[in-house]
Each structure stands twice: as structure tokens, then as C-alpha cells.
mmCIF file with all atom_site columns, C-alpha atoms in Angstrom:
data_model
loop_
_atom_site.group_PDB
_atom_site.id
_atom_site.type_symbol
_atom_site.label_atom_id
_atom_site.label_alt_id
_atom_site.label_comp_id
_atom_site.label_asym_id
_atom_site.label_entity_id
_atom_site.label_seq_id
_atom_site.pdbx_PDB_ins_code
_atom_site.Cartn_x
_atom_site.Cartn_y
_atom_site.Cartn_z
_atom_site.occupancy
_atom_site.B_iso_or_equiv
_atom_site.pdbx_formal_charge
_atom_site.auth_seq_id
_atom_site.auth_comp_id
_atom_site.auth_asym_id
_atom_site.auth_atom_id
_atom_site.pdbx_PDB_model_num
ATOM 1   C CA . UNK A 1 1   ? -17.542 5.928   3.700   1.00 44.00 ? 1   UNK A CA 1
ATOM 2   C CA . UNK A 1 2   ? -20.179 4.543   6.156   1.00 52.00 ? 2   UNK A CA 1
ATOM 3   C CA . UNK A 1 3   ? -18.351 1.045   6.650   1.00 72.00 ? 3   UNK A CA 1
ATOM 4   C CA . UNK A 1 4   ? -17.733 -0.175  9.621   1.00 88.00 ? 4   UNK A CA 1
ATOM 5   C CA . UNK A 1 5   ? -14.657 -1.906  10.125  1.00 95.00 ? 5   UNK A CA 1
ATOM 6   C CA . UNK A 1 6   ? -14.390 -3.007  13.988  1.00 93.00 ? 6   UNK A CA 1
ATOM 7   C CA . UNK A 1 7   ? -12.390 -6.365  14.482  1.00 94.00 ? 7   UNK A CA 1
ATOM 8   C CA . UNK A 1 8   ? -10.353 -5.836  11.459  1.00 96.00 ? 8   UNK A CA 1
ATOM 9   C CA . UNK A 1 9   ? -6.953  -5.279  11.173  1.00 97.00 ? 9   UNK A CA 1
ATOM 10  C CA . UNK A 1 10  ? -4.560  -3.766  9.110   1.00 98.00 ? 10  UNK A CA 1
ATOM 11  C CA . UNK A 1 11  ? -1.125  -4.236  8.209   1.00 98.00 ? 11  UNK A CA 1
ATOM 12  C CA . UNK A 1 12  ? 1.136   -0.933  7.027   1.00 98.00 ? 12  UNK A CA 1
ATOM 13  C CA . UNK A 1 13  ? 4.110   -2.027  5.535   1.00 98.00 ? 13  UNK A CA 1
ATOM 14  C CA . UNK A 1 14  ? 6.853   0.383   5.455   1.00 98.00 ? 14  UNK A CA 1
ATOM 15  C CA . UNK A 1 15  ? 10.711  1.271   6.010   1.00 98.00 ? 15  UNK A CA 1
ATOM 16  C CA . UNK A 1 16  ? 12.847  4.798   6.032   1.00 98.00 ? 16  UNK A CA 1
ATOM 17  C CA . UNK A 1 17  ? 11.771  6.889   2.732   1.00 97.00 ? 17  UNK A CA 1
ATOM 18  C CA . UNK A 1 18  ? 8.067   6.312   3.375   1.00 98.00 ? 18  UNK A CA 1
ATOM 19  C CA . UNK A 1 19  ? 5.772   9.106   1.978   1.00 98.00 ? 19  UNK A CA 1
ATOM 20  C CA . UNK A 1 20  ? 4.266   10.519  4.902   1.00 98.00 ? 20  UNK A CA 1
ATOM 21  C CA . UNK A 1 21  ? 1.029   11.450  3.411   1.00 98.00 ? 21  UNK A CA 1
ATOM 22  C CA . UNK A 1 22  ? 0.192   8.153   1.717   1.00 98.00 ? 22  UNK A CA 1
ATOM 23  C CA . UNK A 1 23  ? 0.886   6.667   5.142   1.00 98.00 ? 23  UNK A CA 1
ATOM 24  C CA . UNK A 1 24  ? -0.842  8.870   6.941   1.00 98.00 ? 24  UNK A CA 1
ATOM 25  C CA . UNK A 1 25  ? -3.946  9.330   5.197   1.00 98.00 ? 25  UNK A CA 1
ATOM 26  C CA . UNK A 1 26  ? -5.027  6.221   4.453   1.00 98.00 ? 26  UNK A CA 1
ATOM 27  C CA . UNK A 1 27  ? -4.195  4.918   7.930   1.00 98.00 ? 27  UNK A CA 1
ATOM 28  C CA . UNK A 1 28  ? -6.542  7.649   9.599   1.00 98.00 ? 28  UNK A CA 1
ATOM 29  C CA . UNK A 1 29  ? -9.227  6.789   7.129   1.00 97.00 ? 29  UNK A CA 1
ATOM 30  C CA . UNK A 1 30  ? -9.207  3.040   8.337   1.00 98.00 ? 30  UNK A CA 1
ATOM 31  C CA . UNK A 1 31  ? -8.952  3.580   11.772  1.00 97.00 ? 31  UNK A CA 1
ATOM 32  C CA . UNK A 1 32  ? -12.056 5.844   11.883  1.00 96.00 ? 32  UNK A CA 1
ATOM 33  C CA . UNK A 1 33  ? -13.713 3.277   10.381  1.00 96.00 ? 33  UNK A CA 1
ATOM 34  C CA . UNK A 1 34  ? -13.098 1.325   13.094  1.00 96.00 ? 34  UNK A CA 1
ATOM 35  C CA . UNK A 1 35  ? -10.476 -0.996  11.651  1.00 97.00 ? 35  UNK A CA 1
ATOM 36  C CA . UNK A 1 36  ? -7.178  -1.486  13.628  1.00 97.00 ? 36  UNK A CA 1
ATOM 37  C CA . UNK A 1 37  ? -3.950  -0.591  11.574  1.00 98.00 ? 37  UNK A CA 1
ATOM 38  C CA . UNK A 1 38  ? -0.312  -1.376  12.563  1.00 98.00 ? 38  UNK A CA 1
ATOM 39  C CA . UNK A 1 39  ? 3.366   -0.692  11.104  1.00 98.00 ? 39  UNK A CA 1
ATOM 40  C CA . UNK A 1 40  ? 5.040   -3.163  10.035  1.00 98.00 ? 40  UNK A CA 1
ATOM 41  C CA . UNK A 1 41  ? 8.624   -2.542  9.071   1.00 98.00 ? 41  UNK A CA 1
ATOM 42  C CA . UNK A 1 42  ? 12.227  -4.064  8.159   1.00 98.00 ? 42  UNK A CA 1
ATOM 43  C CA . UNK A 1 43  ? 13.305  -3.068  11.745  1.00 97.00 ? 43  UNK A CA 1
ATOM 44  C CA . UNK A 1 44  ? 12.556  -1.946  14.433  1.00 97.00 ? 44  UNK A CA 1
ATOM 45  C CA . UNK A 1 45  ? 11.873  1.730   16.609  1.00 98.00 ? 45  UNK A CA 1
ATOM 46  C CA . UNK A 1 46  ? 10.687  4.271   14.162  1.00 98.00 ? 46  UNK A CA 1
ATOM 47  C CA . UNK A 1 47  ? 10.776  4.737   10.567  1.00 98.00 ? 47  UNK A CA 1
ATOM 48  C CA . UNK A 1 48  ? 11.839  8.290   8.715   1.00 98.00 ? 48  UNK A CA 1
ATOM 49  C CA . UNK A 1 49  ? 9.463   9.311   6.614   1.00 98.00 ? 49  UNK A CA 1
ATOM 50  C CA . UNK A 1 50  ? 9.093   12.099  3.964   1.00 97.00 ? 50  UNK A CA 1
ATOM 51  C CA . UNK A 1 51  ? 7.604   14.782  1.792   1.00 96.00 ? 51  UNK A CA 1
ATOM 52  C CA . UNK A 1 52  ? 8.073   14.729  -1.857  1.00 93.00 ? 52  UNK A CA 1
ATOM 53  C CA . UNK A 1 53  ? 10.701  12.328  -1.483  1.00 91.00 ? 53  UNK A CA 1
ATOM 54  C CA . UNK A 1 54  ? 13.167  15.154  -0.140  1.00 92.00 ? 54  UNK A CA 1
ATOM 55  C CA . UNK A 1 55  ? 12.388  16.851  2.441   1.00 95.00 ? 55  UNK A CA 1
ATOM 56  C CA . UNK A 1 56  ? 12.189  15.248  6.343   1.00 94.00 ? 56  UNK A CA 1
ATOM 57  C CA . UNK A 1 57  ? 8.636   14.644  7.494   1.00 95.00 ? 57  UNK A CA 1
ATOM 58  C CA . UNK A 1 58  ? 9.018   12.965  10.858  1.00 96.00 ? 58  UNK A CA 1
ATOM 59  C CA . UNK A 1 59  ? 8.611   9.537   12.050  1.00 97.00 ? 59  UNK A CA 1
ATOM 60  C CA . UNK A 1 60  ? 6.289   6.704   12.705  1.00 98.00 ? 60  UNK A CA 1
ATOM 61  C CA . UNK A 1 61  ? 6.417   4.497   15.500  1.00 98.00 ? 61  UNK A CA 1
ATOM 62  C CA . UNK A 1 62  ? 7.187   0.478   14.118  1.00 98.00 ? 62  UNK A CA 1
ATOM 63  C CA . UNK A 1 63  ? 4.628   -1.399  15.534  1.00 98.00 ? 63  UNK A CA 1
ATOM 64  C CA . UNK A 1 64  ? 6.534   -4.984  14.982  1.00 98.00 ? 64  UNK A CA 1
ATOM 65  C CA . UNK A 1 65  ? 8.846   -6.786  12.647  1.00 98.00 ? 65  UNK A CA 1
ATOM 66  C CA . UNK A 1 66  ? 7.188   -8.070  9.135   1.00 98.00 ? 66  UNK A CA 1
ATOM 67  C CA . UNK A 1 67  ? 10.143  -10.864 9.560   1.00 97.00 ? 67  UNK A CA 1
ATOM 68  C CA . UNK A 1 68  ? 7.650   -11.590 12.795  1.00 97.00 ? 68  UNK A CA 1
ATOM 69  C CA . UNK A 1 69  ? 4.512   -11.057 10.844  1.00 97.00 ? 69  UNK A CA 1
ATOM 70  C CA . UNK A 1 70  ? 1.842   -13.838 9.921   1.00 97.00 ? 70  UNK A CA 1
ATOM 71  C CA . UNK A 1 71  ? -0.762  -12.805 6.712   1.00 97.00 ? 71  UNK A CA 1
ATOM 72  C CA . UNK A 1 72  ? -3.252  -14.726 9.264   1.00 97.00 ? 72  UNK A CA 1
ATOM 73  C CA . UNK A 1 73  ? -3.074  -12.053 11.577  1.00 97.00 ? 73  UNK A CA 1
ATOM 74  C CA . UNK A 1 74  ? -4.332  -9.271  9.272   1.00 98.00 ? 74  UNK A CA 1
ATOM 75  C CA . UNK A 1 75  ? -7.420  -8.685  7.105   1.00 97.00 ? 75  UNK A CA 1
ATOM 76  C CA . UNK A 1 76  ? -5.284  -6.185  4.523   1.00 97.00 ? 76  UNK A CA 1
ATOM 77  C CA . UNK A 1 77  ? -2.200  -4.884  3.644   1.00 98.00 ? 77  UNK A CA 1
ATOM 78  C CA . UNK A 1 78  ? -1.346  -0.838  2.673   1.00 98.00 ? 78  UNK A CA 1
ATOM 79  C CA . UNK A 1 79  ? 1.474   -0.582  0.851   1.00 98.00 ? 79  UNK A CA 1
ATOM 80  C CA . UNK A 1 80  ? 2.267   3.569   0.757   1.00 98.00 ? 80  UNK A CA 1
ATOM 81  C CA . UNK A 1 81  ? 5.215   4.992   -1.740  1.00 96.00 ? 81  UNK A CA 1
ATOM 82  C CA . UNK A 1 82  ? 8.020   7.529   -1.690  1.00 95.00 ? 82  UNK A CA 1
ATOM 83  C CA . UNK A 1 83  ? 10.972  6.089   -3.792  1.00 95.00 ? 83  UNK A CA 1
ATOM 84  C CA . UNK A 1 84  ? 13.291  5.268   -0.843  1.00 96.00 ? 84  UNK A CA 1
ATOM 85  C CA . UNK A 1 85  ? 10.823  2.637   0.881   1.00 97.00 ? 85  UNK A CA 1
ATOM 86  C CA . UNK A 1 86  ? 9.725   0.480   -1.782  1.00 96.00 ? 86  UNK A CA 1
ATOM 87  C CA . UNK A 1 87  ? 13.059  0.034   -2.640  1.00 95.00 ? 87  UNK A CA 1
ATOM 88  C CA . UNK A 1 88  ? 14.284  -0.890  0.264   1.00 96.00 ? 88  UNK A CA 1
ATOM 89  C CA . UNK A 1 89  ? 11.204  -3.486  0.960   1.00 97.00 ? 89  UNK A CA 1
ATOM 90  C CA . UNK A 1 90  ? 12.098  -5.063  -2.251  1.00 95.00 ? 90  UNK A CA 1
ATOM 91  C CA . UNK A 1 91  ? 15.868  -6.177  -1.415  1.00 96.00 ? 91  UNK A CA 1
ATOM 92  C CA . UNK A 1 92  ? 14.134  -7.804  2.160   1.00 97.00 ? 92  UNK A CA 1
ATOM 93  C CA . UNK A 1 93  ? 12.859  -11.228 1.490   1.00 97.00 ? 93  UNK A CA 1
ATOM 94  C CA . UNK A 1 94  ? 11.073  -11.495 4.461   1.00 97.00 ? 94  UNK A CA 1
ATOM 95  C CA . UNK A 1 95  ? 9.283   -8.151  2.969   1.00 98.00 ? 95  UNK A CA 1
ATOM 96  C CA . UNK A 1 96  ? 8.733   -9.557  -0.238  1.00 98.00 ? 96  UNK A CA 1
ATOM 97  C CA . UNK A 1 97  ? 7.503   -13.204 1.034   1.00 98.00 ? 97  UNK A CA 1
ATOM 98  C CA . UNK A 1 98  ? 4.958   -11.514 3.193   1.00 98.00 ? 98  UNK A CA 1
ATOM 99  C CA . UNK A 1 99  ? 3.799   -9.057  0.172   1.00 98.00 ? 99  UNK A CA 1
ATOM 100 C CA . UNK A 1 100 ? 3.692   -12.436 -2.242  1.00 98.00 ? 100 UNK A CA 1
ATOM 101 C CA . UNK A 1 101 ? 2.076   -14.525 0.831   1.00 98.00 ? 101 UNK A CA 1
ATOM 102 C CA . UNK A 1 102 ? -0.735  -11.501 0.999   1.00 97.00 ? 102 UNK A CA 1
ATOM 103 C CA . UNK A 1 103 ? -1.888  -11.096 -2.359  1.00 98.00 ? 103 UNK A CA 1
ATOM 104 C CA . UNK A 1 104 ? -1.512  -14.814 -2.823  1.00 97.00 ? 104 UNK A CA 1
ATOM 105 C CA . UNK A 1 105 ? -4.142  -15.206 -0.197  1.00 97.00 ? 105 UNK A CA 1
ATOM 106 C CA . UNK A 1 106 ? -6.581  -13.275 -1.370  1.00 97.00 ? 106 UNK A CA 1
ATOM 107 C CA . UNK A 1 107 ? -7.099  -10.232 0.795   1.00 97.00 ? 107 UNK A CA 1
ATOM 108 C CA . UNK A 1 108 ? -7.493  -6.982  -0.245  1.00 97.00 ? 108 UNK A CA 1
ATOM 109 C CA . UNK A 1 109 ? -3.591  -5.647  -0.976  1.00 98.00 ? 109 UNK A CA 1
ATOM 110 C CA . UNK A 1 110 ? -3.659  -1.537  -1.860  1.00 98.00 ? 110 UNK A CA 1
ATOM 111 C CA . UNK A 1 111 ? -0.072  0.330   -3.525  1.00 98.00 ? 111 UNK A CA 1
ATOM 112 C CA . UNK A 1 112 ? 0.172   3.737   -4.315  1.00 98.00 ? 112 UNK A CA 1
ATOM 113 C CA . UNK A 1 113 ? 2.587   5.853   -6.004  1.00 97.00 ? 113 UNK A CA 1
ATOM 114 C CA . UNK A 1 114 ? 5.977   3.251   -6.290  1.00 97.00 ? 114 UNK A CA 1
ATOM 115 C CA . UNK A 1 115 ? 4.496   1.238   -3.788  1.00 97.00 ? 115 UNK A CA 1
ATOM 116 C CA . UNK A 1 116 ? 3.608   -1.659  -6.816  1.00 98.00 ? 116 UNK A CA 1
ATOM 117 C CA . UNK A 1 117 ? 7.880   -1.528  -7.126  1.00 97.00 ? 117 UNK A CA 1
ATOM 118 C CA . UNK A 1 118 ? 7.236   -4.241  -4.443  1.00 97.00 ? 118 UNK A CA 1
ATOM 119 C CA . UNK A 1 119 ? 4.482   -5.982  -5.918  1.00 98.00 ? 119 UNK A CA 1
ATOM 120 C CA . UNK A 1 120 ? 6.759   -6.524  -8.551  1.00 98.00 ? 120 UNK A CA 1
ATOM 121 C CA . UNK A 1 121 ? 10.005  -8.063  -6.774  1.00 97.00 ? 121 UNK A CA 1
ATOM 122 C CA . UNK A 1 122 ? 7.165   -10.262 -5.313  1.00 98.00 ? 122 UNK A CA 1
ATOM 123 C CA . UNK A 1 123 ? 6.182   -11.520 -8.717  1.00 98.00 ? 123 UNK A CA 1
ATOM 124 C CA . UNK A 1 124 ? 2.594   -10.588 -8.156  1.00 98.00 ? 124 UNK A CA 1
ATOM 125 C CA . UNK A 1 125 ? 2.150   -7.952  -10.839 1.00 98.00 ? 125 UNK A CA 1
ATOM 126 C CA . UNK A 1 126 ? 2.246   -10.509 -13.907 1.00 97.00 ? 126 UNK A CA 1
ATOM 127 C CA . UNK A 1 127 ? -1.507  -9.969  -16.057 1.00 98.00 ? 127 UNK A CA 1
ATOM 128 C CA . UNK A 1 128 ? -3.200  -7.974  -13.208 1.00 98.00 ? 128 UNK A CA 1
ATOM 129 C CA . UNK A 1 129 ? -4.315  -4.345  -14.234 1.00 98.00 ? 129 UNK A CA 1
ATOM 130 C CA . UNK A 1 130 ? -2.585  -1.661  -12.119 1.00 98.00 ? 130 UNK A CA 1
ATOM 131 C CA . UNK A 1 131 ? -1.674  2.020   -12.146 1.00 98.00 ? 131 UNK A CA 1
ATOM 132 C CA . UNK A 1 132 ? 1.412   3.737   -10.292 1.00 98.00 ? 132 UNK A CA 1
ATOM 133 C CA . UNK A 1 133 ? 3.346   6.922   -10.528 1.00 97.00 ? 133 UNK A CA 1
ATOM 134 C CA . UNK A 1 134 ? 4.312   7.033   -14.214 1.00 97.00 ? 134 UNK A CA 1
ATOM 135 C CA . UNK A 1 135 ? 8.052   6.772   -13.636 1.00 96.00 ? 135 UNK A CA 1
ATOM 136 C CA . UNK A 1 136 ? 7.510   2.986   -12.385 1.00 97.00 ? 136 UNK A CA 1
ATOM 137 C CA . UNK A 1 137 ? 4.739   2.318   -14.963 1.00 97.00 ? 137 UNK A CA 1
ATOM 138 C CA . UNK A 1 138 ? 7.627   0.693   -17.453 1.00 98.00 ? 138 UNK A CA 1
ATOM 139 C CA . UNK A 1 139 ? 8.504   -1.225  -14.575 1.00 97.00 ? 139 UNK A CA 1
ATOM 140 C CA . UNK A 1 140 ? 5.531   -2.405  -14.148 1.00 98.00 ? 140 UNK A CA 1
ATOM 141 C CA . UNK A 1 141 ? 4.788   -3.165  -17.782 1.00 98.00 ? 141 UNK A CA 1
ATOM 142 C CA . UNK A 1 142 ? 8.150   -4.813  -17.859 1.00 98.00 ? 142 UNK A CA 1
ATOM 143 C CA . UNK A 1 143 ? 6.529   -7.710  -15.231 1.00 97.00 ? 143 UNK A CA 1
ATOM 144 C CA . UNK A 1 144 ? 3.461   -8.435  -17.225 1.00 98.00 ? 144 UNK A CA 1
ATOM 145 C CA . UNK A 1 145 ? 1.239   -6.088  -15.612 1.00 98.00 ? 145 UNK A CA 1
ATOM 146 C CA . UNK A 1 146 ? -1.490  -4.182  -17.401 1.00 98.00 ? 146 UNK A CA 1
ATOM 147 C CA . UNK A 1 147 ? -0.768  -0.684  -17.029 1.00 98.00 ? 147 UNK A CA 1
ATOM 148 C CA . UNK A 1 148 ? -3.585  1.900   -16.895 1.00 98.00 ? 148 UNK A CA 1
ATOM 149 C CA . UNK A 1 149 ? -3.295  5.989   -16.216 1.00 98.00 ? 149 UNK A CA 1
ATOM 150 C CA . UNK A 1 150 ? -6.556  5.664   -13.583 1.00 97.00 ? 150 UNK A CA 1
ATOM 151 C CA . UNK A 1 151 ? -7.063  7.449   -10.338 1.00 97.00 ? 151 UNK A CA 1
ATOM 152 C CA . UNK A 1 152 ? -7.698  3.868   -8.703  1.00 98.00 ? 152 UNK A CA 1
ATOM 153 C CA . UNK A 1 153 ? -7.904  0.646   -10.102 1.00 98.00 ? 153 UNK A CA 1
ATOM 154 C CA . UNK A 1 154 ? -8.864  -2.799  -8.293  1.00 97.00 ? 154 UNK A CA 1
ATOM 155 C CA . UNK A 1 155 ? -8.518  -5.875  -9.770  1.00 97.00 ? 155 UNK A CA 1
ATOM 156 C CA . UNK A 1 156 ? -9.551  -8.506  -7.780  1.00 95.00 ? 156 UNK A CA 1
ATOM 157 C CA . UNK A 1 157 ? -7.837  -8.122  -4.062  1.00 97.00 ? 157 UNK A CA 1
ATOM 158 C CA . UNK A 1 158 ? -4.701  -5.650  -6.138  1.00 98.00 ? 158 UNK A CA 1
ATOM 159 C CA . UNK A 1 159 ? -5.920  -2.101  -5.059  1.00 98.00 ? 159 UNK A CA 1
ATOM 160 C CA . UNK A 1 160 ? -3.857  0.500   -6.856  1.00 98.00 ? 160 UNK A CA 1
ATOM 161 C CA . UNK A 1 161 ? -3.180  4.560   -7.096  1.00 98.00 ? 161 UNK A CA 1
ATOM 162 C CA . UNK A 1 162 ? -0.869  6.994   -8.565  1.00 98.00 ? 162 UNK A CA 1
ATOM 163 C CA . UNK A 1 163 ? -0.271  9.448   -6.405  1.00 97.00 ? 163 UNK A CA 1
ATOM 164 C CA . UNK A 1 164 ? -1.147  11.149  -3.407  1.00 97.00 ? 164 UNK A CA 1
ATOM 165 C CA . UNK A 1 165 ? -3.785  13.429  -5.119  1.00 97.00 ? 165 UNK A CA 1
ATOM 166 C CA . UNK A 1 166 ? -5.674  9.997   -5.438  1.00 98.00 ? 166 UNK A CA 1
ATOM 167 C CA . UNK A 1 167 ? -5.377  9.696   -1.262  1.00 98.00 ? 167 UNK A CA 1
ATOM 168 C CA . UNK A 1 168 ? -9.290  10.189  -1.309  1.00 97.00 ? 168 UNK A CA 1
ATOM 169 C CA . UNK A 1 169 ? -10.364 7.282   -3.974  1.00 97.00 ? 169 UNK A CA 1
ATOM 170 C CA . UNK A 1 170 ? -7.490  4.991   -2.769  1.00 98.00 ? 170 UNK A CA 1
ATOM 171 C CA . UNK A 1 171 ? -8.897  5.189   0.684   1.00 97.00 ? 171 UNK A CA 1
ATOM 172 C CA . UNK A 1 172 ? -12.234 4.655   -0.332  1.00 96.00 ? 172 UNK A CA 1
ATOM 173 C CA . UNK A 1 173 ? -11.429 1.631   -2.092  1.00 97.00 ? 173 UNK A CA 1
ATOM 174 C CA . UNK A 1 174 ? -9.609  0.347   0.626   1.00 97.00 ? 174 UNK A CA 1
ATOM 175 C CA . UNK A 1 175 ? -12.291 0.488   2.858   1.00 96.00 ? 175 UNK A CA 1
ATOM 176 C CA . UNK A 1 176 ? -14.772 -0.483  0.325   1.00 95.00 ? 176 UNK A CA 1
ATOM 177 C CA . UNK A 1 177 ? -12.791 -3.931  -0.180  1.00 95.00 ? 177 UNK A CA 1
ATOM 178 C CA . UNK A 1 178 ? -12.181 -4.454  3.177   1.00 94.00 ? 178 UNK A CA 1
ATOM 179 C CA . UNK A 1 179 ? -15.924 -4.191  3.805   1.00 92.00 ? 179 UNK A CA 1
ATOM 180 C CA . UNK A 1 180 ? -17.097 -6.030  1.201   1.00 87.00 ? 180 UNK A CA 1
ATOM 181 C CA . UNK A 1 181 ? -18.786 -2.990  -0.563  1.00 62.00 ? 181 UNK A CA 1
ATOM 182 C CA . UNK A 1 182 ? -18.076 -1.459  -4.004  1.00 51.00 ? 182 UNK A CA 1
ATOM 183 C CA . UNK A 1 183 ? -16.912 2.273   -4.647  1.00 48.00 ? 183 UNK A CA 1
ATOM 184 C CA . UNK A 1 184 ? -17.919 4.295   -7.077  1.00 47.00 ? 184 UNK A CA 1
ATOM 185 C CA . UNK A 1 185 ? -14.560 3.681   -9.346  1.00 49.00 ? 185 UNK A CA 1
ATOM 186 C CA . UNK A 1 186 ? -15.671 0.132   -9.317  1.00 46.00 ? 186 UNK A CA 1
ATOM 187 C CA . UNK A 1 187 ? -18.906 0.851   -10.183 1.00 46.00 ? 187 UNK A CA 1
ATOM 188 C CA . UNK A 1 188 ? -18.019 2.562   -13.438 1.00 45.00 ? 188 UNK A CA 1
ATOM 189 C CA . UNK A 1 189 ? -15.745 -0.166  -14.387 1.00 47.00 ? 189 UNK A CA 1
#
């Protein structure tokens, strides 16, 4: 991943429950790229996150309010999983109206894990191709989305994963979209 990604910016969008590794990972992947990535969150201070959905796994610093947030101000959105967060982002409208806002607009948009839960409260999910962690994938099916069991799958600006195993091709994809280049997942699609 060669791309160079000064001047953009990212927003994270996550609350309490976030998995720290799909956080984590993709965030220090885009940043030494060059592109500039920022927590949003429901409120404000720091955010718990998690491993494996149980056990404590620290904190992230909220950069600002996604109630305070403008989809003009940001090139892409990361939406990471753990159970706990995407459930909470999908009871906040002001969550949901910035997720719906962001895919609506066309920039690149990247779930993983339950992270599409809130692609679905947004109503975005309807006939686009996506993948998740398989306990969300009836979920997802249930909105009109076309479920596939793929390590990453982009359709159009939707970037999706299923797990954190996937960290690696999710990043790349991420990057890839937000550079304008294709990966090699696209490439065989």
C-alpha cells in the first residue's frame, strides 16, 4: 500500500463496546499513509473499547461529537464492530443521519464485523452486496442486502469485512478507495 493519502481525512465513528483492533488497525494503516483520521463519537471524552467483545481493552480519546460533524469535512468514513457499539450508534439519529448522509454522498464508507448493523438502521444496505460477521448476516439479508461469505467486498463506495482476521484486506481496500486505486480483491471481482 504505496498510496499516498496527505490532505485527506478520515472520520472513525464509534461509541463504548468498540472492538479495539478493528479500530486500531485500520486507523494506523491510514494515518501512515498520510491521511488524517479522527473519532467521532455519541459523546464526548473517551470511548471504552474491547477485545472479543468481553474483555476491557482501554480507551480512545473522542476527537468531537458526530451530532457536530459535517460529511463535507471528511473524505471517508470507518465504521469498526464489537456488538456493543454498533448498537448503540444505531438508536442515535444523529449517528445514523451522518452514516445515511455518507454513503448517500458517495465517499468511500468501510464496516467490519457488526459494523453494517448501522448501515442497516440507516437504510443504506437495501440491493448493495456486503459481508459481516455471520451472526448479523440475517440481518443484513433481512434489509435487502446481498449477502456474501468474502474476506472484503466493495460495492461501489460500501467497503465491507467480516472480521478482524480480514484487518489486512479491509485496510487495503480502504486505502485503495480512498486513493482512487484498485486492490487486488477488486481485481478478481
Amino acid at each position: 500500500m504505496a498510496a499516498d493519502l496527505q490532505g485527506k481525512r478520515v472520520a472513525i465513528l464509534a461509541a463504548d463496546g468498540v472492538e479495539r483492533v478493528e479500530l486500531e488497525q485500520p486507523r494506523e494503516v491510514l494515518d501512515r499513509a498520510g491521511a488524517q483520521t479522527e473519532v467521532l463519537s455519541i459523546h464526548d471524552g473517551e470511548i471504552k473499547a474491547r477485545k472479543n467483545d468481553l474483555d476491557e481493552a482501554g480507551t480512545f480519546t473522542v476527537d468531537g461529537l458526530v451530532a457536530d460533524a459535517s460529511v463535507d469535512d471528511y473524505d471517508a468514513l470507518l465504521l469498526p464492530g464489537g456488538t456493543v457499539n454498533p448498537d448503540q450508534l444505531r438508536v442515535d439519529e444523529g449517528a445514523v443521519s451522518f452514516v445515511r448522509d455518507f454513503v448517500e454522498s458517495g465517499k468511500p464508507v468501510a464496516a467490519i464485523c457488526h459494523g453494517p448493523w448501522t448501515l442497516i438502521e440507516a437504510g443504506v444496505a437495501t440491493g448493495r452486496t456486503l459481508t459481516s460477521f455471520p451472526s448479523i448476516r440475517t440481518d443484513l439479508r433481512n434489509a435487502g442486502a446481498n449477502v456474501v461469505d468474502q474476506e472484503v467486498v466493495v460495492d461501489t463506495n460500501l467497503i465491507t469485512s467480516r472480521s478482524p482476521e480480514d484487518l489486512p484486506a479491509f485496510s487495503e481496500a480502504i486505502v485503495s478507495q480512498l486513493a482512487g486505486t484498485t486492490t487486488k480483491e477488486e481485481e478478481k471481482s
